[in-house]
Amino acid sequence: MTPPSATEIARALDGAWRLACRDARGIDNFAGTPESVWKSFFAAVIVAPFFVLLLALRDMPTEPRGGIGAMILIEAIAYAANWAAFPLAMLYVSRLIGRERRWLLFVEAFNWSAVIQVVLFVIATAITAADLLPEALAQGVAFGVTLLVIVYEWFVARVALQV
């Protein structure tokens, strides 16, 4: 499997952005084919540096339990498992609700939407870490971003699975 081209990445991110703006036509940027779904896992490569930045920005004890090496290993395993487990769980869910034929489209759109989501989380976490706002307001921003991402994920699911 070849990685997606720059044009394919741009088209997918445009579709993810349009979905984030609640434009259901953004789903038209995704093919929902086995090949395009496999290519959508390249989003994990794009998201990875942002994920590392999130880890660096969050409050951690001075010495994580088991050491920094154990923490890195655990986070790396969790990162990979998350990218694999959720699509598999959604295969089961899509079968239960009679939408299995649209599962590939959902996985592709959901994977690319992770790029938008992680950027939002990095912004909220950076605001908190930099003490740019009073703590209560910064927590409100973080909570608001979390709600926004949940609504975004719901919209992607609703449009892709036609539910």
Coordinates of N, CA and C in Angstrom, one line a residue:
M1 N 0.8 -1.2 0.0 CA 0.0 0.0 0.0 C 0.9 1.2 0.0
T2 N 0.6 2.1 -0.9 CA 1.4 3.4 -1.0 C 0.7 4.4 -0.1
P3 N 1.5 5.3 0.4 CA 0.9 6.4 1.2 C 0.1 7.3 0.3
P4 N -0.8 8.1 0.9 CA -1.6 9.0 0.0 C -0.7 10.1 -0.5
S5 N -1.1 10.5 -1.7 CA -0.3 11.7 -2.3 C -0.7 13.0 -1.6
A6 N 0.1 14.0 -1.9 CA -0.2 15.3 -1.3 C -1.6 15.8 -1.7
T7 N -2.0 15.5 -2.9 CA -3.3 15.9 -3.4 C -4.4 15.1 -2.6
E8 N -4.2 13.8 -2.4 CA -5.2 13.0 -1.7 C -5.3 13.5 -0.2
I9 N -4.2 13.8 0.4 CA -4.2 14.3 1.8 C -5.0 15.6 1.8
A10 N -4.7 16.5 0.9 CA -5.3 17.8 0.9 C -6.8 17.7 0.7
R11 N -7.2 16.8 -0.2 CA -8.7 16.5 -0.4 C -9.3 16.0 0.8
A12 N -8.7 15.0 1.5 CA -9.2 14.4 2.7 C -9.3 15.4 3.8
L13 N -8.3 16.3 4.0 CA -8.3 17.3 5.0 C -9.4 18.4 4.7
D14 N -9.6 18.7 3.4 CA -10.6 19.6 3.1 C -12.0 19.0 3.4
G15 N -12.2 17.7 3.2 CA -13.4 17.0 3.5 C -13.6 17.0 5.1
A16 N -12.6 16.8 5.8 CA -12.6 16.8 7.3 C -13.0 18.2 7.8
W17 N -12.4 19.2 7.2 CA -12.6 20.6 7.6 C -14.1 20.9 7.3
R18 N -14.6 20.6 6.1 CA -16.0 20.9 5.7 C -16.9 20.2 6.7
L19 N -16.6 18.9 7.1 CA -17.5 18.3 8.1 C -17.4 19.0 9.4
A20 N -16.2 19.5 9.8 CA -16.1 20.2 11.0 C -16.9 21.5 11.0
C21 N -17.1 22.0 9.8 CA -18.0 23.2 9.7 C -19.4 22.8 9.5
R22 N -19.7 21.6 9.7 CA -21.1 21.0 9.6 C -21.6 21.1 8.2
D23 N -20.7 20.9 7.2 CA -21.1 20.9 5.8 C -21.1 19.4 5.4
A24 N -22.3 18.8 5.3 CA -22.4 17.4 5.1 C -21.8 17.0 3.7
R25 N -21.6 17.9 2.8 CA -21.0 17.6 1.5 C -19.6 17.3 1.6
G26 N -19.0 17.6 2.8 CA -17.6 17.2 3.0 C -17.3 15.7 2.8
I27 N -18.4 14.9 3.1 CA -18.3 13.5 3.0 C -18.0 13.1 1.5
D28 N -18.3 13.9 0.6 CA -18.1 13.6 -0.8 C -16.6 13.6 -1.2
N29 N -15.7 14.1 -0.3 CA -14.3 14.1 -0.5 C -13.7 12.7 -0.2
F30 N -14.5 11.8 0.3 CA -14.0 10.5 0.7 C -14.6 9.4 -0.2
A31 N -13.8 8.4 -0.6 CA -14.3 7.4 -1.5 C -14.9 6.2 -0.8
G32 N -14.5 5.9 0.4 CA -15.1 4.8 1.1 C -14.7 3.4 0.5
T33 N -13.5 3.4 -0.2 CA -13.0 2.1 -0.8 C -12.0 1.5 0.2
P34 N -11.8 0.2 0.1 CA -10.7 -0.4 0.9 C -9.4 0.3 0.8
E35 N -9.0 0.7 -0.4 CA -7.7 1.4 -0.6 C -7.7 2.8 0.1
S36 N -8.8 3.5 -0.1 CA -8.8 4.9 0.5 C -8.9 4.8 2.0
V37 N -9.5 3.7 2.6 CA -9.5 3.6 4.0 C -8.2 3.2 4.5
W38 N -7.5 2.3 3.9 CA -6.1 2.0 4.3 C -5.2 3.3 4.3
K39 N -5.4 4.1 3.2 CA -4.6 5.3 3.1 C -5.0 6.3 4.2
S40 N -6.2 6.3 4.7 CA -6.7 7.2 5.7 C -5.9 7.0 7.0
F41 N -5.4 5.8 7.2 CA -4.6 5.6 8.4 C -3.3 6.3 8.4
F42 N -2.9 6.9 7.3 CA -1.8 7.8 7.3 C -2.0 9.0 8.1
A43 N -3.3 9.3 8.4 CA -3.6 10.4 9.3 C -2.9 10.2 10.7
A44 N -2.7 9.0 11.1 CA -2.0 8.7 12.3 C -0.6 9.2 12.3
V45 N 0.0 9.2 11.1 CA 1.4 9.7 11.0 C 1.4 11.2 11.1
I46 N 0.3 11.9 10.6 CA 0.2 13.3 10.7 C -0.1 13.7 12.1
V47 N -0.9 13.0 12.8 CA -1.4 13.3 14.1 C -0.3 13.0 15.1
A48 N 0.6 12.1 14.9 CA 1.6 11.6 15.9 C 2.4 12.8 16.5
P49 N 3.0 13.7 15.7 CA 3.7 14.8 16.4 C 2.9 15.7 17.3
F50 N 1.6 15.9 16.9 CA 0.7 16.6 17.7 C 0.4 15.9 19.0
F51 N 0.3 14.6 18.9 CA 0.0 13.7 20.1 C 1.2 13.8 21.0
V52 N 2.4 13.8 20.5 CA 3.6 13.9 21.3 C 3.6 15.3 22.0
L53 N 3.3 16.3 21.3 CA 3.2 17.6 21.9 C 2.2 17.7 23.0
L54 N 1.0 17.0 22.8 CA 0.0 17.0 23.9 C 0.6 16.3 25.1
L55 N 1.3 15.2 24.9 CA 1.9 14.5 26.0 C 2.9 15.5 26.8
A56 N 3.7 16.2 26.0 CA 4.7 17.1 26.6 C 4.0 18.3 27.3
L57 N 2.8 18.7 26.9 CA 2.2 19.8 27.5 C 1.4 19.5 28.7
R58 N 1.0 18.2 28.9 CA 0.1 17.9 30.0 C 0.9 17.8 31.3
D59 N 0.2 18.1 32.4 CA 0.9 18.0 33.7 C 1.2 16.5 34.0
M60 N 2.5 16.3 34.3 CA 2.9 14.9 34.6 C 3.8 15.0 35.9
P61 N 3.8 13.9 36.6 CA 4.7 13.9 37.7 C 6.2 14.0 37.2
T62 N 7.1 14.5 38.1 CA 8.4 14.7 37.7 C 9.1 13.4 37.2
E63 N 8.7 12.3 37.8 CA 9.2 11.0 37.3 C 8.0 10.0 37.2
P64 N 7.6 9.8 36.0 CA 6.4 8.9 35.8 C 6.7 7.5 36.4
R65 N 5.7 6.8 36.8 CA 5.8 5.5 37.4 C 6.5 4.6 36.3
G66 N 7.5 3.9 36.7 CA 8.2 3.0 35.8 C 9.3 3.7 34.9
G67 N 9.3 5.1 35.0 CA 10.3 5.8 34.3 C 9.7 6.3 33.0
I68 N 10.5 7.2 32.3 CA 10.1 7.9 31.1 C 10.0 6.8 29.9
G69 N 10.9 5.9 29.9 CA 10.8 4.8 28.9 C 9.6 4.0 28.9
A70 N 9.1 3.7 30.1 CA 7.9 2.9 30.3 C 6.7 3.7 29.8
M71 N 6.7 5.0 30.2 CA 5.6 5.9 29.8 C 5.5 6.0 28.3
I72 N 6.7 6.2 27.6 CA 6.7 6.3 26.2 C 6.2 5.0 25.5
L73 N 6.6 3.9 26.0 CA 6.1 2.6 25.5 C 4.6 2.5 25.7
I74 N 4.1 2.8 26.8 CA 2.7 2.6 27.1 C 1.9 3.6 26.2
E75 N 2.3 4.8 26.1 CA 1.6 5.8 25.2 C 1.7 5.3 23.8
A76 N 2.8 4.8 23.3 CA 2.9 4.4 21.9 C 2.0 3.2 21.6
I77 N 1.9 2.2 22.6 CA 1.0 1.1 22.4 C -0.4 1.6 22.4
A78 N -0.8 2.5 23.3 CA -2.1 3.0 23.4 C -2.5 3.7 22.1
Y79 N -1.6 4.5 21.6 CA -1.8 5.3 20.4 C -2.1 4.3 19.2
A80 N -1.3 3.3 19.0 CA -1.5 2.3 18.0 C -2.8 1.5 18.2
A81 N -3.1 1.1 19.4 CA -4.3 0.4 19.7 C -5.5 1.2 19.4
N82 N -5.5 2.5 19.8 CA -6.7 3.3 19.6 C -7.0 3.4 18.1
W83 N -5.9 3.6 17.2 CA -6.2 3.7 15.8 C -6.8 2.4 15.2
A84 N -6.5 1.3 15.8 CA -7.0 0.0 15.3 C -8.3 -0.4 16.0
A85 N -8.4 -0.2 17.3 CA -9.6 -0.7 18.0 C -10.9 0.0 17.7
F86 N -10.9 1.3 17.6 CA -12.1 2.1 17.3 C -12.8 1.7 16.0
P87 N -12.0 1.6 14.9 CA -12.7 1.2 13.6 C -13.2 -0.2 13.7
L88 N -12.6 -1.1 14.4 CA -13.1 -2.5 14.6 C -14.4 -2.5 15.4
A89 N -14.4 -1.7 16.5 CA -15.6 -1.6 17.3 C -16.7 -1.0 16.5
M90 N -16.4 0.0 15.6 CA -17.5 0.6 14.8 C -18.0 -0.4 13.7
L91 N -17.2 -1.3 13.3 CA -17.7 -2.4 12.4 C -18.8 -3.1 13.0
Y92 N -18.6 -3.5 14.3 CA -19.7 -4.2 15.0 C -20.9 -3.3 15.2
V93 N -20.7 -2.1 15.5 CA -21.8 -1.1 15.7 C -22.5 -0.9 14.4
S94 N -21.8 -0.7 13.3 CA -22.4 -0.5 12.0 C -23.3 -1.7 11.6
R95 N -22.8 -2.9 11.9 CA -23.6 -4.1 11.6 C -24.9 -4.1 12.4
L96 N -24.8 -3.7 13.7 CA -25.9 -3.7 14.6 C -27.0 -2.8 14.1
I97 N -26.6 -1.6 13.6 CA -27.6 -0.6 13.1 C -27.9 -0.7 11.6
G98 N -27.4 -1.8 11.0 CA -27.7 -2.0 9.6 C -27.0 -1.0 8.6
R99 N -25.8 -0.5 9.0 CA -25.1 0.4 8.2 C -23.7 -0.1 7.8
E100 N -23.6 -1.4 7.8 CA -22.2 -2.0 7.5 C -21.7 -1.5 6.1
R101 N -22.6 -1.3 5.2 CA -22.2 -1.0 3.8 C -21.5 0.4 3.8
R102 N -21.7 1.2 4.8 CA -21.2 2.6 4.9 C -20.0 2.7 5.9
W103 N -19.6 1.5 6.4 CA -18.6 1.5 7.4 C -17.2 2.0 6.9
L104 N -16.9 1.6 5.7 CA -15.6 2.1 5.1 C -15.6 3.6 5.0
L105 N -16.7 4.2 4.5 CA -16.7 5.6 4.4 C -16.6 6.3 5.8
F106 N -17.2 5.7 6.8 CA -17.1 6.3 8.1 C -15.7 6.2 8.6
V107 N -15.0 5.1 8.5 CA -13.7 4.9 9.0 C -12.7 5.9 8.3
E108 N -12.9 6.1 7.0 CA -12.0 7.0 6.3 C -12.3 8.5 6.8
A109 N -13.5 8.9 6.9 CA -13.8 10.2 7.3 C -13.4 10.4 8.8
F110 N -13.6 9.4 9.6 CA -13.3 9.6 11.0 C -11.7 9.7 11.2
N111 N -11.0 8.8 10.4 CA -9.5 8.9 10.6 C -9.0 10.3 10.2
W112 N -9.5 10.8 9.1 CA -9.0 12.1 8.7 C -9.5 13.2 9.6
S113 N -10.6 13.0 10.2 CA -11.1 14.1 11.1 C -10.2 14.2 12.4
A114 N -9.5 13.1 12.7 CA -8.6 13.1 13.8 C -7.5 14.3 13.7
V115 N -7.2 14.6 12.5 CA -6.2 15.7 12.3 C -6.8 17.0 12.9
I116 N -8.0 17.3 12.5 CA -8.7 18.5 13.0 C -8.8 18.5 14.5
Q117 N -9.2 17.3 15.0 CA -9.5 17.2 16.5 C -8.2 17.4 17.3
V118 N -7.1 16.8 16.8 CA -5.9 17.0 17.6 C -5.4 18.4 17.6
V119 N -5.6 19.1 16.5 CA -5.1 20.5 16.5 C -5.9 21.3 17.5
L120 N -7.2 21.0 17.6 CA -8.1 21.7 18.6 C -7.6 21.4 20.0
F121 N -7.3 20.1 20.3 CA -6.8 19.8 21.6 C -5.5 20.4 21.9
V122 N -4.6 20.5 20.9 CA -3.3 21.1 21.2 C -3.5 22.6 21.5
I123 N -4.3 23.3 20.8 CA -4.6 24.7 21.1 C -5.1 24.8 22.6
A124 N -6.1 24.1 22.9 CA -6.7 24.2 24.3 C -5.7 23.8 25.3
T125 N -4.9 22.8 25.1 CA -3.9 22.3 26.1 C -2.7 23.4 26.2
A126 N -2.3 24.0 25.1 CA -1.3 25.0 25.1 C -1.8 26.2 25.9
I127 N -3.0 26.6 25.7 CA -3.6 27.7 26.4 C -3.5 27.5 27.9
T128 N -3.9 26.2 28.3 CA -3.8 25.9 29.7 C -2.4 25.8 30.2
A129 N -1.5 25.2 29.5 CA -0.1 25.0 29.9 C 0.6 26.3 30.0
A130 N 0.3 27.3 29.1 CA 1.0 28.6 29.1 C 0.4 29.6 30.1
D131 N -0.6 29.2 30.8 CA -1.3 30.0 31.8 C -1.7 31.4 31.2
L132 N -2.3 31.3 30.0 CA -2.7 32.5 29.3 C -4.0 33.0 29.8
L133 N -4.8 32.1 30.5 CA -6.1 32.5 31.0 C -6.1 32.0 32.5
P134 N -7.0 32.6 33.3 CA -7.2 32.1 34.6 C -7.6 30.6 34.5
E135 N -7.2 29.9 35.6 CA -7.4 28.4 35.5 C -8.8 28.0 35.2
A136 N -9.8 28.6 35.9 CA -11.2 28.3 35.6 C -11.6 28.5 34.2
L137 N -11.1 29.6 33.6 CA -11.5 29.9 32.2 C -10.8 28.9 31.3
A138 N -9.5 28.6 31.6 CA -8.7 27.7 30.7 C -9.4 26.3 30.8
Q139 N -9.9 25.9 31.9 CA -10.6 24.6 32.0 C -11.9 24.6 31.3
G140 N -12.5 25.8 31.3 CA -13.8 26.0 30.5 C -13.5 25.9 29.0
V141 N -12.3 26.4 28.5 CA -11.9 26.3 27.1 C -11.7 24.8 26.8
A142 N -11.0 24.1 27.7 CA -10.7 22.7 27.4 C -12.0 21.9 27.4
F143 N -12.9 22.2 28.3 CA -14.2 21.5 28.3 C -15.0 21.8 27.0
G144 N -14.9 23.1 26.6 CA -15.6 23.5 25.4 C -15.1 22.8 24.2
V145 N -13.8 22.7 24.1 CA -13.1 22.0 23.0 C -13.5 20.5 23.0
T146 N -13.5 19.9 24.2 CA -13.9 18.5 24.3 C -15.4 18.3 23.8
L147 N -16.3 19.2 24.2 CA -17.7 19.1 23.7 C -17.7 19.3 22.2
L148 N -17.0 20.3 21.7 CA -16.9 20.5 20.2 C -16.5 19.3 19.5
V149 N -15.4 18.6 20.0 CA -14.9 17.4 19.3 C -16.0 16.3 19.3
I150 N -16.6 16.2 20.4 CA -17.7 15.1 20.5 C -18.8 15.4 19.5
V151 N -19.2 16.6 19.4 CA -20.2 17.0 18.4 C -19.7 16.8 17.0
Y152 N -18.5 17.1 16.8 CA -17.9 16.8 15.5 C -17.9 15.3 15.1
E153 N -17.4 14.5 16.1 CA -17.4 13.1 15.9 C -18.8 12.6 15.6
W154 N -19.8 13.1 16.4 CA -21.2 12.7 16.1 C -21.6 13.0 14.7
F155 N -21.3 14.2 14.3 CA -21.7 14.7 12.9 C -21.0 13.8 11.8
V156 N -19.8 13.5 12.0 CA -19.1 12.6 11.1 C -19.8 11.3 11.0
A157 N -20.1 10.7 12.2 CA -20.8 9.4 12.2 C -22.2 9.5 11.6
R158 N -22.9 10.6 11.9 CA -24.3 10.8 11.4 C -24.3 10.9 9.8
V159 N -23.3 11.6 9.3 CA -23.3 11.8 7.9 C -22.8 10.6 7.2
A160 N -21.7 10.0 7.7 CA -21.0 8.9 7.0 C -21.9 7.7 7.0
L161 N -22.5 7.4 8.2 CA -23.4 6.2 8.3 C -24.8 6.5 8.0
Q162 N -25.2 7.7 7.6 CA -26.6 8.1 7.3 C -27.5 7.6 8.4
V163 N -27.2 8.1 9.6 CA -28.1 7.7 10.7 C -28.7 9.0 11.3

